[in-house]
Amino acid sequence: MTRRWDRAFALALAVVFAVAAYLALAWSEIARLFPLAVALPGLILALLAVILPARTEPAEPDDEELPRRELVRRTAITIAWILGFFAAVYLLGFLISIPLGAVAYMRIIGRERWTTTLAMAAVCWAFIYALFDRLLHVPLPTGELLRALGLV
Amino acid sequence: MIEALIAGLGQVLSWPAIGLMFVGIGAGFVVGMLPGLGGATALALMLPFIFKMQPHEAFAFLLGMSSVVAMTGEITSILFGVPGEPVTAAAVLDGHAMAKHGEAGRALGAALFGAFLGAVFGAISLMITIPIVQPLLRSFGSPEFLMFAVLGIAFVSSLTGSSPAKGFAAAALGLLLATVGQAPGTATLRYTFGQLYLWEGVAIVPATLGLFAIPELVDLAVHRTSIARRDIGALGGVRQGFADVLRHRWLAVRAVVIGIVIGVAPGIGGSGAQWIAYGHAVQSAADPKRFGRGAIEGVIAPAIASAAERTSALIPTVAFGIPGNVTTAVLLGAFIIQGLVPGREMLTTNLSLTFAMAWTMIISNLIAITICVLLVRQLAAITRIRGALLVPPLIALVFLGAYAERNTLFDVMVALAFGGLGLAMNALGWPRAPLILGLVLGGTIENYLSLSVNRYEFEWLGRPLVATLLAVSVLVALSPYLQSWRRRRKAAPA
């Protein structure tokens, strides 16, 4: 199963190198020299990785080895949470979405108590506000949704 | 010269310079531990404050801050697997693996002591080499600097793990990604696909954060445990970390040399230095398979090289006004603000100020390591906090780290894309270090290649130092395979 994905990854990489080399052909000699010098050997190496038998090293022994199905399920859930955090940042900005996301994550995934959850969310908010907004004056995005609604 | 050395120390210890240095160290602590906010960004933010300071006060403040960044950046990398600085990303591989095994204190001790030694020896090299470095560096041109970068990329062979094809393909991908944006010396836009954001190329900070931090973050969330999954030994272990550095003293010496050489040669920078030192540590180890699973040498070598690079990068800055890395490029702004001209003046009339800079770096690192050692038990205790409490703040740190350098959400998207790539590479046994080394060195190699070909066509290949460095690069690239062949030959029955 992993070997099939490994081959698919190597093949995808080979396609990237082939497309990169093809696009480079349209540029001037000086602009295409380095991309071609990298993409062509890269293509050969990626194809070698497709063909050659994999010599995979044994994975690091884990105290709590999860069944593969559960591992994949939890990984997918975590990726969804990370993407959800990003969507929230895009729509609501950092100052609202990070404490909000922290509360949601700690309650739903961590099943933490409300007091711990709210205290942690408050610390996250205070840290971002004090350091990035007040002290360093990093222009934090205000959120597209809030802007569209005319709230900021 | 001795008088200038003592006068320089006096300048640093005078009031208010020493007070300003403490303020700088405090800021450097925070900046180092926060991903994305690099030393260069922090320096740029602080430049407006130095207008009314005397030169020695200004440099005590700025260098006090920038020289501890590499040290404290190791803390975030080891404890959370989130690179505090791009120059401390290598610590994620073995340092964070040690933290997972309950050896956070030992890893922190080794990294902090290593960073301290690297900074001190880098500063000493500044003191010693200033008089001789001018004629030496003048004999170098773009072909020699190109070869230093090529030598750096040759260390990929030590980072490929069990599959050279995968490792070199990952390095090629890194080099290819480094070509995104405007081609050097031309107006050609490469692989930008009509996106204005890509004109500046792929940013190193979000790429590093995504590639290394997101897989660790996912791992923590998936296992729903604390970072330290095994409860072995005391939280401290810092003394053992110190002892580890002394035990691997020859590796430490070689890492210092790598750091100093890269610091003096402009372009490669601390990100390259740490990976080259890591590659060298793998290459020189008796059992390279331990690396990536908690090998202490994998913590020591990059920490030392990165810190030594940071301090020795001041050598070409002071001697010629050529910045060795991004941080010293910003520092050149401080020279201009203070009305100082890098070059002969800094080595004659302002020699005591040059020594004051070196002293600042030594003293600030001494103060920083003292504070870190006092706090190390508390810091290591973080690895025992429940994962559910750490995941949201770590996601915030990764996002803010990716965003803060250029203030664009596109950088967060780049971090997410590299996070996906890092997850896939991790799961399928593709090494990530060669990719980041290729990305870091790609721009430097292409720039110097373009300059060399434009100026000398291909005659530069015959220059003695170029030929020597090329031969050394080939040897370095082949070395792991030669070693493995020799081991097999020894093991084979006669």
XYZ file of C-alpha atoms in Angstrom:
646
model
C 0.000 0.000 0.000
C 2.735 2.485 1.099
C 4.901 1.388 -1.828
C 2.093 2.253 -4.245
C 1.748 5.735 -2.706
C 5.533 6.096 -2.705
C 5.627 5.355 -6.439
C 2.718 7.746 -7.060
C 4.590 10.491 -5.178
C 7.777 9.898 -7.182
C 5.754 9.913 -10.398
C 4.062 13.196 -9.422
C 7.508 14.652 -8.771
C 8.679 13.424 -12.195
C 5.706 15.213 -13.790
C 6.620 18.424 -11.922
C 10.207 18.242 -13.217
C 9.049 17.453 -16.776
C 6.588 20.365 -16.834
C 9.223 22.674 -15.291
C 11.735 21.699 -17.997
C 9.128 22.161 -20.748
C 8.162 25.636 -19.487
C 11.836 26.621 -19.224
C 12.401 25.974 -22.945
C 10.454 29.149 -23.759
C 12.828 31.448 -21.828
C 16.079 33.145 -22.802
C 19.285 31.129 -22.528
C 20.407 32.739 -19.257
C 16.961 32.425 -17.644
C 16.541 28.740 -18.531
C 20.097 27.565 -17.800
C 19.681 26.837 -14.086
C 16.059 25.537 -14.125
C 16.979 23.087 -16.912
C 20.202 22.082 -15.150
C 18.081 21.158 -12.134
C 14.857 19.862 -13.701
C 16.422 17.335 -16.085
C 18.529 15.490 -13.469
C 15.535 15.838 -11.115
C 13.346 14.082 -13.695
C 15.823 11.213 -13.995
C 16.130 10.872 -10.203
C 12.356 10.908 -9.708
C 11.966 8.212 -12.381
C 14.698 6.185 -10.653
C 12.719 6.482 -7.410
C 9.687 5.099 -9.280
C 11.604 2.140 -10.720
C 14.061 1.189 -7.979
C 12.827 -1.032 -5.155
C 12.317 1.034 -1.997
C 14.659 0.411 0.893
C 12.480 1.898 3.579
C 13.938 2.268 7.030
C 11.866 0.855 9.872
C 9.659 3.515 11.405
C 10.565 4.898 14.803
C 9.095 2.614 17.458
C 6.156 4.304 19.110
C 4.840 3.612 22.572
C 1.282 4.042 21.453
C 1.232 2.615 17.942
C -2.201 3.312 16.506
C -3.998 0.951 14.117
C -3.489 2.189 10.558
C -7.182 2.945 9.988
C -7.379 5.055 13.141
C -4.108 6.815 12.249
C -5.465 7.823 8.831
C -8.809 8.928 10.351
C -7.162 11.091 13.012
C -4.682 12.560 10.494
C -7.579 13.553 8.208
C -9.421 15.126 11.162
C -6.309 17.089 12.212
C -5.715 18.353 8.665
C -9.374 19.438 8.547
C -8.900 21.328 11.843
C -5.767 23.111 10.528
C -7.549 24.088 7.296
C -10.553 25.167 9.387
C -8.286 27.386 11.481
C -6.955 28.965 8.293
C -10.463 29.522 6.898
C -11.427 31.170 10.196
C -8.340 33.418 10.076
C -9.196 34.412 6.500
C -12.824 35.200 7.358
C -12.551 36.589 10.907
C -8.896 37.597 11.331
C -6.367 36.304 13.866
C -7.692 38.062 16.962
C -11.124 36.433 16.776
C -10.399 33.123 15.081
C -7.479 31.911 17.216
C -9.289 32.070 20.615
C -12.484 30.819 18.953
C -10.660 27.918 17.295
C -8.833 27.158 20.551
C -12.142 26.876 22.440
C -13.641 24.655 19.731
C -10.587 22.369 19.552
C -10.103 22.005 23.294
C -13.787 21.282 23.911
C -14.428 18.952 20.947
C -11.127 17.082 20.589
C -9.503 17.534 23.988
C -12.753 17.405 26.056
C -11.135 19.881 28.410
C -13.074 21.624 31.185
C -14.621 25.015 30.398
C -12.382 26.822 32.906
C -9.174 25.425 31.343
C -10.487 26.052 27.831
C -11.498 29.657 28.450
C -8.300 30.430 30.346
C -6.166 29.029 27.491
C -8.179 30.900 24.843
C -7.781 34.146 26.831
C -4.022 33.607 27.083
C -3.819 33.006 23.302
C -5.778 36.192 22.578
C -3.798 38.315 25.053
C -0.488 37.005 23.670
C -1.367 37.778 20.040
C -2.916 41.163 20.863
C -0.160 42.370 23.194
C 2.832 41.144 21.226
C 1.875 41.256 17.558
C -0.709 44.058 17.544
C 0.379 46.478 20.290
C 4.124 45.916 20.623
C 5.306 44.927 17.154
C 2.522 46.679 15.204
C 2.169 43.742 12.822
C -0.839 44.648 10.617
C -2.978 41.604 11.440
C -5.717 40.895 8.868
C -9.177 41.896 10.067
C -11.050 39.147 8.205
C -12.802 39.177 4.851
C -16.217 38.342 6.310
C -16.087 41.137 8.859
C -14.977 43.527 6.126
C -17.786 42.421 3.790
C -20.320 42.957 6.579
C -18.885 46.412 7.234
C -18.008 45.545 10.848
C -14.378 46.721 10.552
C 45.623 46.063 19.403
C 45.476 44.861 23.047
C 44.536 48.403 24.088
C 41.692 48.419 21.581
C 40.576 45.006 22.874
C 40.391 46.303 26.455
C 38.814 49.593 25.362
C 36.149 47.602 23.490
C 35.324 45.604 26.628
C 35.153 48.841 28.610
C 32.699 50.308 26.100
C 30.361 47.308 26.408
C 30.462 47.324 30.213
C 29.879 51.086 30.471
C 26.483 52.549 31.299
C 24.047 52.776 29.473
C 25.523 50.307 26.918
C 25.245 47.346 29.316
C 21.628 48.262 30.146
C 20.751 48.535 26.471
C 22.396 45.160 25.873
C 20.090 43.607 28.499
C 17.071 45.170 26.763
C 18.346 43.724 23.472
C 18.854 40.281 25.027
C 15.284 40.343 26.370
C 13.916 41.200 22.924
C 16.168 38.569 21.320
C 14.793 35.928 23.682
C 11.218 36.580 22.577
C 12.093 36.938 18.891
C 14.178 33.746 18.890
C 11.444 31.667 20.469
C 8.704 32.983 18.172
C 8.626 31.350 14.742
C 8.791 33.657 11.767
C 10.032 36.727 13.585
C 13.634 36.400 12.532
C 16.649 38.279 13.809
C 16.657 40.416 10.657
C 13.019 41.473 11.128
C 13.636 42.313 14.775
C 16.735 44.348 13.882
C 14.806 46.253 11.220
C 12.070 47.035 13.765
C 14.632 48.335 16.263
C 16.674 50.512 13.854
C 14.574 53.661 14.482
C 15.525 53.530 18.193
C 19.277 53.881 17.648
C 19.351 57.382 16.140
C 20.104 59.048 19.476
C 22.522 56.376 20.735
C 26.325 56.387 20.623
C 27.753 53.775 18.202
C 28.879 51.361 20.974
C 25.476 51.683 22.682
C 23.629 51.052 19.427
C 25.650 47.927 18.634
C 25.370 46.642 22.235
C 21.594 46.921 21.854
C 21.325 45.464 18.329
C 23.946 42.727 18.601
C 22.765 41.796 22.102
C 19.419 41.074 20.488
C 20.505 39.378 17.277
C 23.223 37.190 18.768
C 20.917 35.371 21.228
C 18.217 34.720 18.622
C 19.934 31.583 17.306
C 20.263 30.222 20.836
C 16.663 30.736 21.921
C 15.340 29.618 18.532
C 16.663 26.163 19.422
C 14.232 26.014 22.367
C 11.081 26.207 20.197
C 12.539 23.798 17.642
C 13.386 21.172 20.265
C 10.327 21.469 22.497
C 7.570 21.861 19.906
C 9.100 20.762 16.605
C 8.314 24.266 15.316
C 11.484 25.991 14.072
C 11.909 29.132 16.187
C 14.114 30.492 13.401
C 14.823 29.126 9.920
C 18.427 28.754 11.153
C 17.322 26.350 13.890
C 15.129 24.066 11.746
C 17.673 21.216 11.813
C 17.132 20.891 15.586
C 13.612 19.643 14.831
C 14.887 16.371 13.382
C 16.879 15.018 16.321
C 16.207 17.554 19.095
C 12.430 17.163 18.916
C 12.806 13.397 18.583
C 14.749 13.507 21.867
C 12.020 15.638 23.470
C 9.476 12.975 22.446
C 11.650 10.386 24.164
C 11.615 12.406 27.394
C 15.101 13.856 26.858
C 14.151 17.489 26.276
C 16.503 18.716 29.008
C 19.485 16.896 27.535
C 18.709 18.129 24.002
C 18.236 21.699 25.246
C 21.467 21.549 27.233
C 23.421 20.338 24.197
C 21.820 22.866 21.820
C 22.204 25.837 24.177
C 25.792 25.027 25.106
C 26.563 24.351 21.449
C 25.001 27.656 20.370
C 26.954 29.425 23.113
C 30.261 27.905 22.004
C 29.483 28.645 18.356
C 28.737 32.295 19.124
C 31.821 32.713 21.300
C 34.186 31.126 18.789
C 32.545 33.096 15.965
C 33.176 36.302 17.921
C 36.756 35.289 18.697
C 37.297 34.599 15.004
C 36.112 38.154 14.348
C 38.712 39.480 16.796
C 41.552 37.380 15.425
C 40.910 37.343 11.705
C 40.038 40.988 11.108
C 43.644 41.962 10.287
C 44.199 39.038 7.878
C 40.767 38.625 6.365
C 40.890 41.646 4.062
C 43.618 40.395 1.689
C 42.174 36.870 1.838
C 38.642 37.861 0.910
C 39.881 40.209 -1.818
C 41.306 37.196 -3.636
C 37.825 35.611 -3.767
C 35.453 36.313 -6.625
C 31.989 35.073 -7.533
C 33.383 31.700 -8.863
C 34.911 30.904 -5.440
C 31.715 31.901 -3.615
C 29.776 29.737 -6.088
C 31.984 26.779 -5.213
C 31.399 27.298 -1.469
C 27.655 27.007 -2.172
C 28.239 23.945 -4.396
C 30.255 22.398 -1.558
C 27.249 23.045 0.668
C 24.857 21.275 -1.704
C 27.288 18.324 -1.910
C 26.372 17.533 1.711
C 22.958 16.426 0.418
C 24.547 13.009 -0.074
C 24.703 12.647 3.721
C 21.066 13.651 4.160
C 19.522 11.206 1.712
C 18.901 8.395 4.203
C 18.589 4.922 2.699
C 17.497 6.071 -0.745
C 19.933 8.344 -2.628
C 17.505 8.761 -5.561
C 14.803 10.111 -3.255
C 17.218 12.397 -1.402
C 18.768 13.896 -4.530
C 15.331 14.262 -6.168
C 14.167 16.161 -3.048
C 17.244 18.410 -3.290
C 16.520 19.002 -6.994
C 12.957 19.983 -6.077
C 14.348 22.474 -3.545
C 16.728 23.937 -6.148
C 13.881 24.136 -8.666
C 11.615 25.912 -6.172
C 14.435 28.409 -5.606
C 14.150 29.455 -9.275
C 10.560 30.672 -8.858
C 10.356 34.430 -9.479
C 12.399 36.857 -11.518
C 15.504 35.366 -13.141
C 18.738 37.066 -12.034
C 19.966 39.669 -14.493
C 16.894 39.394 -16.732
C 13.246 40.433 -16.667
C 12.034 36.855 -17.233
C 9.432 35.674 -14.749
C 9.758 31.963 -14.023
C 7.001 29.685 -12.737
C 4.949 32.639 -11.439
C 1.763 31.634 -13.352
C 0.592 35.254 -13.412
C 0.731 35.574 -9.613
C 2.312 38.809 -8.375
C 3.042 37.106 -5.037
C 5.405 34.634 -6.723
C 7.568 37.357 -8.292
C 9.647 37.428 -5.099
C 10.014 33.646 -5.114
C 9.216 31.043 -2.484
C 9.833 32.511 0.987
C 12.110 30.431 3.218
C 10.301 31.103 6.521
C 6.832 29.740 5.605
C 8.433 26.898 3.632
C 10.549 25.820 6.626
C 7.664 26.201 9.064
C 5.333 24.174 6.863
C 7.800 21.442 6.018
C 8.932 20.801 9.597
C 6.351 22.212 12.022
C 3.081 21.039 10.458
C 4.023 17.316 10.362
C 5.067 17.531 14.053
C 1.841 19.370 14.881
C -0.238 16.709 13.128
C 1.743 13.981 14.915
C 1.020 15.581 18.308
C -2.683 15.990 17.516
C -3.043 12.475 16.139
C -1.495 10.748 19.161
C -3.413 12.952 21.628
C -0.645 12.685 24.197
C 1.906 15.158 25.526
C 5.015 15.920 23.410
C 7.100 13.648 25.669
C 5.534 10.253 25.069
C 8.050 8.358 27.138
C 8.728 9.178 30.739
C 12.364 8.287 31.094
C 14.791 10.134 33.297
C 14.561 13.491 34.973
C 13.343 16.601 33.223
C 16.733 18.211 33.709
C 19.462 16.349 31.883
C 20.983 19.689 30.958
C 24.348 18.743 32.451
C 24.362 15.609 30.335
C 23.710 17.830 27.297
C 26.725 19.977 28.214
C 28.810 16.826 28.682
C 27.632 15.535 25.287
C 29.064 18.629 23.603
C 32.406 18.122 25.338
C 32.320 14.405 24.485
C 31.840 15.278 20.810
C 34.418 18.082 20.963
C 36.010 17.332 17.596
C 32.627 17.433 15.903
C 32.074 20.737 17.737
C 35.372 22.100 16.416
C 34.497 21.082 12.848
C 31.014 22.628 13.195
C 32.604 25.886 14.387
C 34.861 25.887 11.311
C 31.884 25.188 9.009
C 29.941 28.042 10.638
C 32.808 30.519 10.427
C 33.680 29.704 6.792
C 30.032 30.042 5.736
C 29.668 33.229 7.776
C 32.632 34.786 5.997
C 31.473 33.670 2.525
C 28.472 35.862 1.719
C 25.247 34.335 0.477
C 24.854 30.898 2.067
C 23.733 32.085 5.513
C 22.816 30.319 8.739
C 20.091 28.144 7.196
C 22.662 26.578 4.890
C 25.292 26.365 7.656
C 23.110 24.283 9.982
C 22.192 21.749 7.278
C 25.758 21.463 6.037
C 26.912 20.870 9.632
C 24.084 18.357 10.097
C 25.135 16.577 6.902
C 28.714 16.508 8.136
C 27.601 15.085 11.515
C 25.717 12.292 9.700
C 28.667 11.673 7.410
C 31.207 11.425 10.224
C 29.056 9.262 12.526
C 29.809 5.574 13.013
C 26.104 4.734 12.710
C 24.327 7.276 10.455
C 21.005 5.438 10.859
C 20.539 6.942 14.343
C 20.012 10.381 12.825
C 16.460 11.679 12.715
C 15.562 9.506 15.717
C 17.297 11.445 18.468
C 21.061 11.451 17.775
C 22.708 14.036 20.026
C 25.297 14.873 17.335
C 22.384 15.980 15.132
C 21.551 18.598 17.773
C 25.091 19.729 18.571
C 26.559 20.285 15.083
C 23.785 22.492 13.596
C 23.434 24.549 16.806
C 27.148 25.344 16.835
C 27.446 26.042 13.108
C 24.383 28.274 13.026
C 25.575 30.392 15.981
C 29.153 30.589 14.661
C 27.847 31.648 11.252
C 25.718 34.379 12.804
C 28.631 35.982 14.635
C 31.331 35.458 12.020
C 29.075 36.951 9.326
C 30.129 40.262 10.879
C 33.652 39.766 9.497
C 32.898 40.667 5.833
C 30.363 43.249 7.023
C 32.888 45.115 9.145
C 35.830 44.617 6.799
C 34.145 45.415 3.457
C 30.536 46.352 4.009
C 29.560 43.019 2.399
C 26.829 41.397 4.499
C 27.363 37.689 5.179
C 23.653 37.081 5.794
C 20.296 38.895 5.929
C 20.801 39.991 9.538
C 24.119 41.673 8.785
C 22.533 43.280 5.704
C 20.099 45.025 8.050
C 22.978 45.773 10.406
C 24.647 47.712 7.584
C 21.720 50.139 7.955
C 22.850 50.690 11.553
C 26.362 51.544 10.320
C 24.894 54.177 8.017
C 22.624 55.601 10.755
C 25.644 55.897 13.043
C 27.737 57.541 10.304
C 30.221 54.654 10.197
C 31.901 53.397 7.053
C 32.706 49.659 7.021
C 36.231 48.900 5.862
C 39.627 50.348 6.763
C 38.210 52.805 9.339
C 36.667 49.964 11.358
C 40.078 48.277 11.485
C 42.084 51.370 12.426
C 40.453 54.381 14.096
C 37.296 52.481 15.131
C 39.040 49.200 16.030
C 37.857 49.411 19.654
C 34.253 49.583 18.377
C 34.836 46.470 16.250
C 36.125 44.665 19.351
C 33.172 46.029 21.356
C 30.897 44.253 18.849
C 32.697 40.955 19.427
C 32.589 41.441 23.200
C 28.845 42.192 23.014
C 28.239 38.883 21.273
C 30.301 36.944 23.829
C 28.756 38.624 26.903
C 25.170 38.529 25.598
C 25.457 34.811 24.832
C 26.918 34.186 28.295
C 23.950 35.994 29.871
C 21.481 34.198 27.587
C 22.801 30.717 28.365
C 22.738 31.472 32.108
C 19.071 32.488 31.906
C 18.233 29.492 29.700
C 19.904 27.022 32.058
C 18.011 28.506 35.010
C 14.755 28.087 33.092
C 15.461 24.777 31.386
C 13.501 22.605 33.854
C 10.440 24.813 33.449
C 10.872 24.857 29.676
C 11.264 21.083 29.479
C 8.147 20.657 31.632
C 6.135 22.024 28.681
C 6.737 18.688 26.938
C 4.507 17.035 29.580
C 1.477 19.277 28.980
C -1.515 17.558 27.344
C -1.421 17.804 23.548
C -4.970 19.182 23.306
C -3.835 22.280 25.211
C -0.771 22.772 23.006
C -2.219 22.199 19.531
C -4.253 25.466 19.205
C -1.409 27.763 20.390
C 1.026 25.888 18.132
C -1.269 26.309 15.123
C -1.453 30.028 15.982
C 2.364 30.195 16.235
C 2.844 28.519 12.851
C 0.282 30.786 11.162
C 1.582 33.968 12.801
C 5.174 32.917 12.150
C 4.452 32.427 8.456
C 2.438 35.663 8.273
C 4.594 38.066 10.310
C 7.642 38.306 8.041
C 5.890 39.806 4.991
C 2.391 40.386 6.405
C 0.529 38.378 3.795
C -1.859 35.443 4.167
C -0.340 33.975 0.984
C 2.668 33.050 3.145
C 0.343 31.089 5.446
C -0.977 29.284 2.355
C 2.610 28.497 1.329
C 3.234 27.104 4.841
C 0.119 24.927 4.488
C 1.217 23.684 1.053
C 4.683 22.819 2.375
C 2.994 21.247 5.393
C 1.113 18.881 3.067
C 4.341 18.139 1.214
C 6.175 17.531 4.515
C 3.445 15.172 5.724
C 3.581 13.159 2.501
C 7.398 13.029 2.520
C 7.437 11.973 6.163
C 4.867 9.239 5.651
C 6.566 7.857 2.533
C 10.160 7.998 3.815
C 11.367 10.915 1.661
C 14.002 13.035 3.464
C 12.958 16.685 3.986
C 16.371 18.158 4.807
C 17.733 17.994 1.195
C 14.665 19.890 -0.056
C 15.182 22.788 2.325
C 18.958 22.813 1.688
C 18.253 23.055 -2.057
C 15.748 25.871 -1.500
C 18.171 27.775 0.738
C 21.213 27.421 -1.537
C 19.483 27.507 -4.933
C 19.297 31.305 -5.205
C 22.916 31.751 -4.114
C 24.182 29.142 -6.574
C 22.264 30.611 -9.496
C 23.288 34.196 -8.698
C 26.983 33.371 -8.462
C 26.787 31.070 -11.490
C 25.198 33.840 -13.527
C 27.834 36.377 -12.360
C 30.694 33.953 -13.026
C 29.521 33.041 -16.559
C 28.776 36.688 -17.441
C 32.162 37.880 -16.258
C 34.534 35.030 -17.075
C 32.476 32.762 -19.406
C 33.786 29.286 -18.441
C 37.424 30.239 -17.801
C 36.678 30.440 -14.071
C 36.561 26.643 -13.902
C 40.358 26.644 -14.205
C 40.982 28.913 -11.178
C 43.017 26.975 -8.553
C 40.653 27.527 -5.606
C 37.615 26.751 -7.781
C 39.180 23.482 -8.940
C 40.163 22.568 -5.368
C 36.688 23.318 -3.981
C 35.100 21.390 -6.860
C 37.278 18.353 -6.092
C 36.406 18.609 -2.376
C 32.696 18.862 -3.297
C 32.917 15.668 -5.381
C 34.684 13.908 -2.493
C 32.054 15.115 -0.008
C 29.253 13.969 -2.331
C 30.809 10.528 -2.792
C 32.008 10.116 0.786
C 28.925 8.300 2.246
C 29.026 5.777 -0.613
C 32.788 5.256 -0.277
C 32.362 4.758 3.484
C 29.526 2.305 2.968
C 31.573 0.402 0.339
C 34.542 0.219 2.731
C 32.294 -1.033 5.548
C 30.854 -3.734 3.283
C 34.351 -4.757 2.175
C 35.509 -5.015 5.788
C 32.435 -7.007 6.774
C 32.766 -9.419 3.843
C 34.528 -12.692 4.728
C 38.094 -12.912 3.419
